[in-house]
PDB file of C-alpha atoms in Angstrom:
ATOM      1  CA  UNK H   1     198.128 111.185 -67.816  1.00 63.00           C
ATOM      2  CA  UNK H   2     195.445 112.863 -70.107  1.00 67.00           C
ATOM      3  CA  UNK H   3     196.876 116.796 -70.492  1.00 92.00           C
ATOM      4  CA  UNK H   4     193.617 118.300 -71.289  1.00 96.00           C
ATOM      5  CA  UNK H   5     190.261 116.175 -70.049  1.00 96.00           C
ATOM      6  CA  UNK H   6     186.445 116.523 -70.717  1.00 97.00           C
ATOM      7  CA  UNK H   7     183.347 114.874 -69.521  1.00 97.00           C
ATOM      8  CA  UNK H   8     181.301 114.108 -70.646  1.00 97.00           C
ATOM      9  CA  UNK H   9     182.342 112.638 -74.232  1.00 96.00           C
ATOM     10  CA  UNK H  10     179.000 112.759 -75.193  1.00 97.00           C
ATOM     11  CA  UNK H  11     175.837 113.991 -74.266  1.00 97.00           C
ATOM     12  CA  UNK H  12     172.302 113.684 -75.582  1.00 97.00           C
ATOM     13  CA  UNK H  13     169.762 115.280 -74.681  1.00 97.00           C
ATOM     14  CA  UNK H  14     166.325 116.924 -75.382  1.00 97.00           C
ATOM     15  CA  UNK H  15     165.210 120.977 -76.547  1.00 97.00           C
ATOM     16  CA  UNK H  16     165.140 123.166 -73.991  1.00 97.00           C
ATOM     17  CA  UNK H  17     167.031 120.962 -71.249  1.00 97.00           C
ATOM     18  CA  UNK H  18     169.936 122.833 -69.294  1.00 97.00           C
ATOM     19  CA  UNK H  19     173.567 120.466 -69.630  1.00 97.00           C
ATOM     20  CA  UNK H  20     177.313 121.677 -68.545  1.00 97.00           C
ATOM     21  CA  UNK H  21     180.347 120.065 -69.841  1.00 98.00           C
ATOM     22  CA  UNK H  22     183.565 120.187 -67.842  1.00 97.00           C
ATOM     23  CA  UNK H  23     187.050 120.633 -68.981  1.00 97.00           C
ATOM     24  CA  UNK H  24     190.158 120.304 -66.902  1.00 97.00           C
ATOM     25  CA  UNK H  25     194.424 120.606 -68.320  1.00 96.00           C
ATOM     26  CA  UNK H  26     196.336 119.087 -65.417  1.00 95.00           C
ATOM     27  CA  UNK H  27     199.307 121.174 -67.881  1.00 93.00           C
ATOM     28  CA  UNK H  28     200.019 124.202 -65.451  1.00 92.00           C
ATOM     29  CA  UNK H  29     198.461 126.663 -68.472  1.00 92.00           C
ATOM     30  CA  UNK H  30     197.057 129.864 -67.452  1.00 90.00           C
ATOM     31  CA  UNK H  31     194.517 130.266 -70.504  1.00 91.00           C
ATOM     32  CA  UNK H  32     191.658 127.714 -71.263  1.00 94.00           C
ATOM     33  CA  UNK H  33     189.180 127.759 -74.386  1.00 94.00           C
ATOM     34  CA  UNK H  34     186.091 126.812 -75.520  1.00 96.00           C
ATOM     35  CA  UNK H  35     185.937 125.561 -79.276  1.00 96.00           C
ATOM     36  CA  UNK H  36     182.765 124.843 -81.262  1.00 96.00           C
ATOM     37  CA  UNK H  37     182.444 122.133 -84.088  1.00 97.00           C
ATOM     38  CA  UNK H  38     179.743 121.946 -86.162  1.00 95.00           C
ATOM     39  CA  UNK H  39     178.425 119.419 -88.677  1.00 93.00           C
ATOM     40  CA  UNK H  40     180.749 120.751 -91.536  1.00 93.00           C
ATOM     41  CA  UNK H  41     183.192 120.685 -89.304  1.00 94.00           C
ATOM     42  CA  UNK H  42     184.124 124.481 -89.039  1.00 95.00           C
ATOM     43  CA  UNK H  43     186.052 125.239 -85.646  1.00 95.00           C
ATOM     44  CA  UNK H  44     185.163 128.483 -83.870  1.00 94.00           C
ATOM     45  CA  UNK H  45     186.102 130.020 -80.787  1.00 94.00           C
ATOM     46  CA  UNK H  46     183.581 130.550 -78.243  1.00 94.00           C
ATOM     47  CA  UNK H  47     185.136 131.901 -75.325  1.00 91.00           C
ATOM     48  CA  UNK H  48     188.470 132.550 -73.337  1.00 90.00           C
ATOM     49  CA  UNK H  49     189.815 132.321 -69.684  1.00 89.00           C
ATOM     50  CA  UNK H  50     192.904 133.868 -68.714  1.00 87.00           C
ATOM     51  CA  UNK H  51     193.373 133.110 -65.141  1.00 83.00           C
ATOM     52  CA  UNK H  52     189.465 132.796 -64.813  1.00 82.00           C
ATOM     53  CA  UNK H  53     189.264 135.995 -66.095  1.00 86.00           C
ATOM     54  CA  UNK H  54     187.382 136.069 -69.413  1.00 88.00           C
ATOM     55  CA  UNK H  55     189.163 137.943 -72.611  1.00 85.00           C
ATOM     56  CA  UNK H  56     187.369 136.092 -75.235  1.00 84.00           C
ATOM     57  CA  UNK H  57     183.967 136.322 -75.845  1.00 83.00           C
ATOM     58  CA  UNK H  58     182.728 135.761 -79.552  1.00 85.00           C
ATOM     59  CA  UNK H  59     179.207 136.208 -80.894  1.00 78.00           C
ATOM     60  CA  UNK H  60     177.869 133.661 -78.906  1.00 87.00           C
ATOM     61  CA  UNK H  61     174.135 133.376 -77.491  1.00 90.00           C
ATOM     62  CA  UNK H  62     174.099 134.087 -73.578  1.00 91.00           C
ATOM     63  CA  UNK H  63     172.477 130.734 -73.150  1.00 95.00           C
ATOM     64  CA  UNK H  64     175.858 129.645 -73.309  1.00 95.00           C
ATOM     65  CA  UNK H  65     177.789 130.645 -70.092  1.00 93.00           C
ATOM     66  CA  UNK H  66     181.294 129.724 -69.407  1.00 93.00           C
ATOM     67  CA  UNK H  67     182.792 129.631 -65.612  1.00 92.00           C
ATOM     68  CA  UNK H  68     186.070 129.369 -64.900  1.00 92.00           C
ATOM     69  CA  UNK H  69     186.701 128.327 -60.679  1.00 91.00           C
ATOM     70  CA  UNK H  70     190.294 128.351 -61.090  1.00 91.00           C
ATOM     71  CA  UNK H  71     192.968 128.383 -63.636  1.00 89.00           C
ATOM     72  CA  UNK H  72     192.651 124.550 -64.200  1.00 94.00           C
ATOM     73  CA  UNK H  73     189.145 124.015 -64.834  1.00 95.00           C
ATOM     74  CA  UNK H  74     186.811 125.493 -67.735  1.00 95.00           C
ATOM     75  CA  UNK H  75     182.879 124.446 -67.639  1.00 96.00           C
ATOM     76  CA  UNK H  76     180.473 125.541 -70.219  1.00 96.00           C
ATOM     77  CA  UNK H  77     176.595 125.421 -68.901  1.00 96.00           C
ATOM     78  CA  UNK H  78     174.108 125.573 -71.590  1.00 96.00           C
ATOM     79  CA  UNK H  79     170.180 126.658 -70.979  1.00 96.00           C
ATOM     80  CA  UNK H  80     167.771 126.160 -72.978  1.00 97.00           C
ATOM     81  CA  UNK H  81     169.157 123.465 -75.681  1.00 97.00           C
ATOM     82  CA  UNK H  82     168.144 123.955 -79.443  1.00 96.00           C
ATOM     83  CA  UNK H  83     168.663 121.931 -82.521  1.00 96.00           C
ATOM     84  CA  UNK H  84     171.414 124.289 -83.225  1.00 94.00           C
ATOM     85  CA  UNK H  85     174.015 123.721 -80.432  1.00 96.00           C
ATOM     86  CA  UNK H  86     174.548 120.124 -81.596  1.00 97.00           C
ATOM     87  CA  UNK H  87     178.203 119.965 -82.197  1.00 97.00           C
ATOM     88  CA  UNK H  88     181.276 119.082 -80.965  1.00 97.00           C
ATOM     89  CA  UNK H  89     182.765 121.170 -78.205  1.00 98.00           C
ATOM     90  CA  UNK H  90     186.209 121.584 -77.421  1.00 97.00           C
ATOM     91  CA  UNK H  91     188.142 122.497 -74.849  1.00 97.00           C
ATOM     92  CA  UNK H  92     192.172 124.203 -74.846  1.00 96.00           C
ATOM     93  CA  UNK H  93     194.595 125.182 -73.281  1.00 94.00           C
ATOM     94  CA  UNK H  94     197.636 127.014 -73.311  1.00 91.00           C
ATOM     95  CA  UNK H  95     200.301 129.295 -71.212  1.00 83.00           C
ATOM     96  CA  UNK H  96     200.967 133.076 -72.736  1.00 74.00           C
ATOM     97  CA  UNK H  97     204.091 132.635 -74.007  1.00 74.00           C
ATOM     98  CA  UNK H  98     204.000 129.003 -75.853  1.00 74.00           C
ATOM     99  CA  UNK H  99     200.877 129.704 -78.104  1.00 80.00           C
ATOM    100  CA  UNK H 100     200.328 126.567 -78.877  1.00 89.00           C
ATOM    101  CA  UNK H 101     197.036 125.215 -78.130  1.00 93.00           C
ATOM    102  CA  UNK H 102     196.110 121.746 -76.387  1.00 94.00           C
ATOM    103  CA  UNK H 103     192.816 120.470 -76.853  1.00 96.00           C
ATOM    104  CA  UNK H 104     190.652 118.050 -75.005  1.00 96.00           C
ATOM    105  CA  UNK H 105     189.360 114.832 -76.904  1.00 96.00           C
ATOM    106  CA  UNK H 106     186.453 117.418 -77.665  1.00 97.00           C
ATOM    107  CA  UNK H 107     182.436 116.417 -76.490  1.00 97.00           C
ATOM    108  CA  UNK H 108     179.505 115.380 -78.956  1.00 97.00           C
ATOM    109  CA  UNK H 109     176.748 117.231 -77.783  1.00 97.00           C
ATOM    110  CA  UNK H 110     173.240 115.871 -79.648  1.00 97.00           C
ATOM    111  CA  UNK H 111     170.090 117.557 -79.096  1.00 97.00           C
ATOM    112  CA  UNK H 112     166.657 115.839 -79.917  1.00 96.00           C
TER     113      UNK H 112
ATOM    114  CA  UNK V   1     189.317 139.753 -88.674  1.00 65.00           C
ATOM    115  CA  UNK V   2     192.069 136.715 -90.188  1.00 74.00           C
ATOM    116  CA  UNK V   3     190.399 134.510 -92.507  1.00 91.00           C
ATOM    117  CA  UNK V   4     192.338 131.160 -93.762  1.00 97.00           C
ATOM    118  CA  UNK V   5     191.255 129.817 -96.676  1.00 97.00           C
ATOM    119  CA  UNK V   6     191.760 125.943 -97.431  1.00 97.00           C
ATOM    120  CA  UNK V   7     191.046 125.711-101.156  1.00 95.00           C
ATOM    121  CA  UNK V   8     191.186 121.537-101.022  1.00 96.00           C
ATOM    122  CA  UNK V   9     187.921 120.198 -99.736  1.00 96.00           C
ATOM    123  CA  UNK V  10     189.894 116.497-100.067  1.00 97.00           C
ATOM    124  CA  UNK V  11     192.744 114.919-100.911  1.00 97.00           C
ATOM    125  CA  UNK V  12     193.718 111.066-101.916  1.00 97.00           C
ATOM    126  CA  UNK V  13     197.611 110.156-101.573  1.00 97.00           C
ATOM    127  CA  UNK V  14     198.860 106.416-101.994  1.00 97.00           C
ATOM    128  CA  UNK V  15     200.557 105.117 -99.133  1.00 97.00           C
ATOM    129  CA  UNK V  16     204.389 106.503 -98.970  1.00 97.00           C
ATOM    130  CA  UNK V  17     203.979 109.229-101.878  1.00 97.00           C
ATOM    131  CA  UNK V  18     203.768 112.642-101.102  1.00 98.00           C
ATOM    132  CA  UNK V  19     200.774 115.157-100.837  1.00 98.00           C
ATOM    133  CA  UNK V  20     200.635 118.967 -99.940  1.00 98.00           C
ATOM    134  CA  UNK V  21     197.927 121.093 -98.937  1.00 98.00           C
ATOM    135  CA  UNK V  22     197.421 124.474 -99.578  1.00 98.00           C
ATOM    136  CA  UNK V  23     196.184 127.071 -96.816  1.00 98.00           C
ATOM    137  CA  UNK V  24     196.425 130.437 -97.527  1.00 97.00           C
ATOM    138  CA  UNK V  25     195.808 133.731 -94.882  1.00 97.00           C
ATOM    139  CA  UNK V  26     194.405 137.079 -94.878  1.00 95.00           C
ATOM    140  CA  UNK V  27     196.015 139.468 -92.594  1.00 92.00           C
ATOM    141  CA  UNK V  28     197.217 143.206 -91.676  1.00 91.00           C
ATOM    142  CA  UNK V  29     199.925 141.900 -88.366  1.00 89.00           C
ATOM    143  CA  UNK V  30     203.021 141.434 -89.088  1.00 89.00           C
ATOM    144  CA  UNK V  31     203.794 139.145 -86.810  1.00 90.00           C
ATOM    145  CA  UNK V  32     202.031 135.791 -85.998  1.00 93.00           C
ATOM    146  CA  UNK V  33     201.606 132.144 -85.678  1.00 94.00           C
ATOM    147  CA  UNK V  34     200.470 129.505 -88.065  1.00 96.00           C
ATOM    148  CA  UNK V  35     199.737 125.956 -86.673  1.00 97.00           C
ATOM    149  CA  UNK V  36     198.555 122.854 -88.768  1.00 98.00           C
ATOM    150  CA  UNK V  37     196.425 120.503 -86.549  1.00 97.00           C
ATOM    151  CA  UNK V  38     195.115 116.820 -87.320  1.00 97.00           C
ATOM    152  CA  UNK V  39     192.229 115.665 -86.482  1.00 97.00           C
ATOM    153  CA  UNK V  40     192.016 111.871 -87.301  1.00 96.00           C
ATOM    154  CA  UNK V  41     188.503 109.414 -86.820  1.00 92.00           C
ATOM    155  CA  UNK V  42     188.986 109.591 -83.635  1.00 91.00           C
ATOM    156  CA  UNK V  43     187.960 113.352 -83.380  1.00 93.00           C
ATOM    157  CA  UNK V  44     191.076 114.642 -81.098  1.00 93.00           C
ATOM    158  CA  UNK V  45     192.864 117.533 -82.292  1.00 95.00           C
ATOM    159  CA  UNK V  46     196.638 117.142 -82.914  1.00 95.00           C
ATOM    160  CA  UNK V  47     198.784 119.671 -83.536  1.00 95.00           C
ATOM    161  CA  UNK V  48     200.911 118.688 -86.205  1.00 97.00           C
ATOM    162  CA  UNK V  49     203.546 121.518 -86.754  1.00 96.00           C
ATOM    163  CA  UNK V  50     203.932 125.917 -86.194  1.00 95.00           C
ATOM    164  CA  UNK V  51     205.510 128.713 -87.725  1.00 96.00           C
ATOM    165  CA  UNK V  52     206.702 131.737 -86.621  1.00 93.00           C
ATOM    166  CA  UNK V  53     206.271 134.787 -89.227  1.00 93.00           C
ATOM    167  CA  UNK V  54     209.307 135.943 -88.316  1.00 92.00           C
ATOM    168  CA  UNK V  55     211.375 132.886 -88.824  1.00 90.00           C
ATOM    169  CA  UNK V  56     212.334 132.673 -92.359  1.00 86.00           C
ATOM    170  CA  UNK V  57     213.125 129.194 -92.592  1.00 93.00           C
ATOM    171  CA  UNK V  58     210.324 126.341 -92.544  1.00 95.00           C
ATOM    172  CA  UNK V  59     209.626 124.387 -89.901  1.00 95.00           C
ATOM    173  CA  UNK V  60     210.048 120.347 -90.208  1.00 95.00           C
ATOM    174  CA  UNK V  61     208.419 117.934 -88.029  1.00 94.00           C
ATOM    175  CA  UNK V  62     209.564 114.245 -89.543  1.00 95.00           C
ATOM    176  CA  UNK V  63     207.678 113.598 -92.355  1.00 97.00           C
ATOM    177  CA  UNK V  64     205.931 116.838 -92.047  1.00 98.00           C
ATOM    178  CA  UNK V  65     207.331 120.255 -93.305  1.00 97.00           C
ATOM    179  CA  UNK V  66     205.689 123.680 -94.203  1.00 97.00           C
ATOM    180  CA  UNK V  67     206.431 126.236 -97.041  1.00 97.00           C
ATOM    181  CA  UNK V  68     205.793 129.581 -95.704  1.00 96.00           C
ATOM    182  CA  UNK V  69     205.648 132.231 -97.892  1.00 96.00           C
ATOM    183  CA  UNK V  70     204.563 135.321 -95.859  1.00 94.00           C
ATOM    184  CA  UNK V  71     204.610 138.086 -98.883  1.00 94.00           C
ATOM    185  CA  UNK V  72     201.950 135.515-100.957  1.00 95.00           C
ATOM    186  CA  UNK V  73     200.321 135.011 -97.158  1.00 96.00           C
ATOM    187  CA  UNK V  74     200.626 130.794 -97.816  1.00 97.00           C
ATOM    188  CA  UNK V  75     201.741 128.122 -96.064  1.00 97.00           C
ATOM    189  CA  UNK V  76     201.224 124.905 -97.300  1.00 98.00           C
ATOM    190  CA  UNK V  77     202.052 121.369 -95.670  1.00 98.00           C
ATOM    191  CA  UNK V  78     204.057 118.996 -97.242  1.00 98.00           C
ATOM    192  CA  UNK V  79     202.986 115.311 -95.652  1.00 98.00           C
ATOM    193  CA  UNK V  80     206.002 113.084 -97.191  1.00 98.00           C
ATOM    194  CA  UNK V  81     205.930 109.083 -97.273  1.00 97.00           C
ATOM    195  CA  UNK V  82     202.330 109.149 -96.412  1.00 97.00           C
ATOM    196  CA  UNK V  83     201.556 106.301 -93.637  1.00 97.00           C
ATOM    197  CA  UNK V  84     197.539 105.082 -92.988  1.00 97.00           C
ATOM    198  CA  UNK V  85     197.723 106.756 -89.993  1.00 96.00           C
ATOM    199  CA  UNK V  86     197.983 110.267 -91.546  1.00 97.00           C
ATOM    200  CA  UNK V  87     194.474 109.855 -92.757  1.00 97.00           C
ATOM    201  CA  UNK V  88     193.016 112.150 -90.771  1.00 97.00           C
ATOM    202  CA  UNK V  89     191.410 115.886 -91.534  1.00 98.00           C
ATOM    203  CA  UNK V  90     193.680 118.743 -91.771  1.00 98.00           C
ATOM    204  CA  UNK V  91     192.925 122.547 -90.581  1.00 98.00           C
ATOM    205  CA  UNK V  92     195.332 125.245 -90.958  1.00 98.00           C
ATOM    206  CA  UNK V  93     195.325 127.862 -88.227  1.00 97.00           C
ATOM    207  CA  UNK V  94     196.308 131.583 -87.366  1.00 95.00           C
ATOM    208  CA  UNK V  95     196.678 133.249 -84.303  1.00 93.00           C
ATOM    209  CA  UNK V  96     198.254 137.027 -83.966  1.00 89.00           C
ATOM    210  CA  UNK V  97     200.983 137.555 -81.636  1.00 86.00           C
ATOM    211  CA  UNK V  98     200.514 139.460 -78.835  1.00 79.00           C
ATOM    212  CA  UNK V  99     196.846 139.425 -79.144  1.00 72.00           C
ATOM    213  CA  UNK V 100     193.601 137.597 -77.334  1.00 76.00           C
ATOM    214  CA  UNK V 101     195.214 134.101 -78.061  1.00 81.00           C
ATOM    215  CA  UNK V 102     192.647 132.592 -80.084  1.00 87.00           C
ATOM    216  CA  UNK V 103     192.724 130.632 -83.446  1.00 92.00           C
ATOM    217  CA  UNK V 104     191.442 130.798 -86.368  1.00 94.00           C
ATOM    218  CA  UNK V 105     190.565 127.908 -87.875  1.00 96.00           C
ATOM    219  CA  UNK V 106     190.255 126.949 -91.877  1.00 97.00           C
ATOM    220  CA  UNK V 107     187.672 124.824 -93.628  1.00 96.00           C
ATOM    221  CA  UNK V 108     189.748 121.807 -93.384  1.00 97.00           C
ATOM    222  CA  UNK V 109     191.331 119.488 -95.950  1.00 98.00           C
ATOM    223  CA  UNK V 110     190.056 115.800 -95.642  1.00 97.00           C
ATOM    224  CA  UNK V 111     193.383 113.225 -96.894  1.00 98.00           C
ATOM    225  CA  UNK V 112     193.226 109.845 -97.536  1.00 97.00           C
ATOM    226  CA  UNK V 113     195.991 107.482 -97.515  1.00 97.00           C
ATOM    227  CA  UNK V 114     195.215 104.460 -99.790  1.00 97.00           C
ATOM    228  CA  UNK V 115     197.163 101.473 -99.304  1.00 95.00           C
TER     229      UNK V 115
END
């Protein structure tokens, strides 16, 4: 049983499309994040859910938008895709309480 | 802001000798979590071992074991009788207690395990 699941695993694509990645933790958590990886690998948070409520929100560009239909599920839409958003995107997971984070086997997003 | 610094871009470690990497912290809290994670080839993130700052003594995970020394703000891990399969990059993380949850992630600290 996979704890923390994404799809896709990857995803390429061209500028300016519109894409959505889903994320789902089948671990009972009540807080889900978005992680971004780029080419240097340097992890960054992107957003937080807290029983699809969202408490994190970093310095990311609102073509991102995160939506959170219920405490199990975690899907980032992205308009517009630049050069810039390829990465690797994780998703987390984890109950208030435990701290430790689960992550999802992560998504390679490539824009052309 | 917490910034964690990983001063070792890459490390090399014959198989079953013993490597540490360094990860040291910037921050005001006094109370917090640090978390190693692995990330091997295969790209998923593994958490390897945590501390809790207000635990004293180091936690040990098998071959894995931290020094935490909170006045110096470091916390190195200590990867004993290196195996192939701990070839892998590793990030040190903090996370405040009490707090919004998130991590905060180092540069990472590429090790390879030579046979």
């Amino acid at each position: 049983d996979t704890a923390v699941s994404q799809t896709p695993k990857y995803l390429v694509t061209q500028m300016g499309n519109d894409k959505s990645i889903k994320c789902e933790q089948n671990l009972g958590h009540d807080t889900m994040y978005w992680y971004k990886q780029d080419s240097k690998k340097f992890l960054k948070i992107m957003f937080s859910y807290n029983n699809k409520e969202l408490i994190i929100n970093e310095t990311v560009p609102n073509r991102f938008s995160p939506k959170s239909p219920d405490k199990a599920h975690l899907n980032l839409h992205i308009n517009s895709l630049e050069l810039g958003d390829s990465a690797v995107y994780f998703c987390a997971s984890t109950d208030r309480g435990l701290e430790t984070q689960y992550f999802g086997p992560g998504t390679r997003l490539l824009v052309l | 802001a917490q910034t964690v610094t990983q001063s070792q871009p890459e490390m090399s470690v014959q198989e079953a000798e013993t490597v540490t990497l360094s990860c040291t912290y910037d921050t005001s809290e006094s109370n917090y979590y640090l978390f190693w994670y692995k990330q091997p080839p295969s790209r998923q993130m593994i958490l390897v071992i945590r501390q809790e700052a207000y635990k004293q003594q180091n936690a040990t995970e098998n071959r894995f074991s931290v020094n935490f020394q909170k006045a110096a703000k470091s916390f190195s891990l200590k990867i004993s009788d290196s195996q192939l399969g701990d070839t892998a990059m590793y990030f040190c993380a903090f996370m405040k207690h009490g707090g919004d949850y998130k991590l905060s992630f180092g540069a990472g600290t590429t090790v390879t395990v030579r046979a």
